[in-house]
Amino acid sequence: MVIRLITNGAEANDPTETLSSLTLKRDVPPGVQASAEDTAILRRTREMTNSTAVFSGMVAPGRYRLSHATGFFANTTYTFPLAGRLGSFEVKAREVSLLGSLLVQPQPGQRFLVGYLAPDAEVTNTFNTLFPALAEQTRGQAPNQFEPSAQLSLGAALAPAFRNLTTALNGIETTPDGSLLAGSKMGRVIWRKPGEPTARALQIDNWLEVLSVRPYRQGLLAAGEEGLLRYTSDEGKTWQALPAPAPGLIAAAEPLSNGKVLALVRRGTRWSAHVSDDPLVGGWRPLASFEQERSINLVWQDAMVLAGRDRVGVFMPNGELLVVDGSTGALERRSIGVSTSGAQILADGSLLAQGGNLSRSTYLSTDGGRQWRDLDTSRFVSAITAANAQTFYAVAPIDPGIFAGTYALMVSRDGAKTWKKSGEVPGGNPGLVRLLRVDRHDGALLAVLAQGRVMRSTDEGATWSRVR
């Protein structure tokens, strides 16, 4: 059986990121004591998804109800209660149960709402990809689903409204013409057109998470979970489904200066790079592949995707950088030498990373990651970016000591050697600032805050206006 769970949290990292299993409880007759055999566990597969949690497994026949999901983050195990939310379902011998999708919308405090999507083409495609032999054996059979109930009807009515509450941002990008682009959950694309004060949300025709959005041929190219690849030429009114480079999660689809597109795909822990002369018709060619790596210092940190300047790459938490050059197709391994928790490509093509082994600092590379310079920044820096190799901006303490002290928007004009205050912390709280970026169009500062808020400053942080 297969069931999908999407948590529409306000952050890029929410409970679905670390969920590992889903527990089912079988109904037993009144007066009968439930036993261990009446509990079933579905395991999460991470083959082709990012935050969307797909649970599957073989379950003994009987009538079941959802109990809870279990996750593990750092040194903490937690449960996500689901009991009593959607009613029961029947598991029958030698038959398939496709239960559809649960959409979990967090509310203030510990409350949350649950929406429901009946099994659709996305869930069916997931099942066919994960279990091709079983899918062939049961082809033509109607899958088992939840029994109709008041809870199920309420969940189905709630689901469409959840999309409008999506706030998490993935792969935020600015363009030379002034666009601001990002992907989000539930098939959302965030786009601020050149000259517009605020961003709009475009809706792709599915519920998969979008991880990459780029301008392409006077339109937009979006990529994401389970081979999601879409193109729009009419500002998101319609989306054309494109052939995927390979089965898996498309973490980046980067248009190259020569007109081709370079894609980065993950299937399980295996990454692969592909190139296409024209993704609108397909014809992808594999270039390179490599395994994902972990860090013993940052066991919770996931790999970070970098895309831009005719290249795509994956920055591993252990400090290893695997880069594929779009013009040559060559794969090169580079290393920063320390555990890495954040990375970005700057407007001038330089690489900026944060990390460390004993204490966190910031590192700069001007040659694509072959050599790195430790900028020796304060361990209290919460976000940092640069316009070029000399001009840096950071949300950091004004005069740090043993403790951080007062924060501000700080600027350095001598390659991060000396710093001075240039403005205020965007949003007023340094703990809520997730990242800083420099707008490639006009050099303005962009700050991404908690709950997907985006602030913009054209005067080095003296004043901030909300873009989203």
mmCIF file of N, CA, C and O in Angstrom, residues 9 11 30 39 127 152 163 201 215 238 445:
data_model
loop_
_atom_site.group_PDB
_atom_site.id
_atom_site.type_symbol
_atom_site.label_atom_id
_atom_site.label_comp_id
_atom_site.label_asym_id
_atom_site.label_seq_id
_atom_site.Cartn_x
_atom_site.Cartn_y
_atom_site.Cartn_z
ATOM 1 N N GLY A 9 4.301 23.385 5.925
ATOM 2 C CA GLY A 9 4.881 24.229 6.963
ATOM 3 C C GLY A 9 5.377 25.548 6.416
ATOM 4 O O GLY A 9 5.559 25.729 5.218
ATOM 5 N N GLU A 11 8.284 26.840 6.919
ATOM 6 C CA GLU A 11 9.710 26.826 6.649
ATOM 7 C C GLU A 11 10.016 25.799 5.571
ATOM 8 O O GLU A 11 9.234 24.882 5.310
ATOM 9 N N PRO A 30 -14.885 -5.564 19.643
ATOM 10 C CA PRO A 30 -15.041 -5.065 21.024
ATOM 11 C C PRO A 30 -14.712 -6.158 22.045
ATOM 12 O O PRO A 30 -15.087 -7.314 21.876
ATOM 13 N N THR A 39 -0.581 -3.973 14.743
ATOM 14 C CA THR A 39 0.125 -2.740 14.384
ATOM 15 C C THR A 39 0.950 -2.984 13.127
ATOM 16 O O THR A 39 1.657 -3.981 13.028
ATOM 17 N N PHE A 127 3.419 4.891 -7.336
ATOM 18 C CA PHE A 127 3.307 3.447 -7.125
ATOM 19 C C PHE A 127 3.926 2.671 -8.286
ATOM 20 O O PHE A 127 4.695 1.719 -8.079
ATOM 21 N N LEU A 152 -13.452 12.479 5.968
ATOM 22 C CA LEU A 152 -12.844 12.457 4.643
ATOM 23 C C LEU A 152 -13.414 13.578 3.776
ATOM 24 O O LEU A 152 -12.674 14.252 3.050
ATOM 25 N N ARG A 163 -3.158 25.471 -0.623
ATOM 26 C CA ARG A 163 -2.159 26.007 -1.564
ATOM 27 C C ARG A 163 -1.930 27.500 -1.363
ATOM 28 O O ARG A 163 -0.813 27.996 -1.519
ATOM 29 N N ALA A 201 2.075 34.335 -6.907
ATOM 30 C CA ALA A 201 2.205 32.885 -6.865
ATOM 31 C C ALA A 201 1.546 32.288 -8.097
ATOM 32 O O ALA A 201 0.385 32.571 -8.389
ATOM 33 N N PRO A 215 14.277 31.496 -15.819
ATOM 34 C CA PRO A 215 13.775 32.032 -17.090
ATOM 35 C C PRO A 215 14.289 31.166 -18.241
ATOM 36 O O PRO A 215 15.450 30.738 -18.236
ATOM 37 N N THR A 238 -0.882 28.388 -18.322
ATOM 38 C CA THR A 238 -0.821 26.981 -18.700
ATOM 39 C C THR A 238 0.617 26.500 -18.557
ATOM 40 O O THR A 238 1.567 27.287 -18.701
ATOM 41 N N LEU A 445 19.680 44.552 -1.704
ATOM 42 C CA LEU A 445 19.779 43.403 -0.808
ATOM 43 C C LEU A 445 18.416 42.732 -0.654
ATOM 44 O O LEU A 445 17.390 43.410 -0.525
#
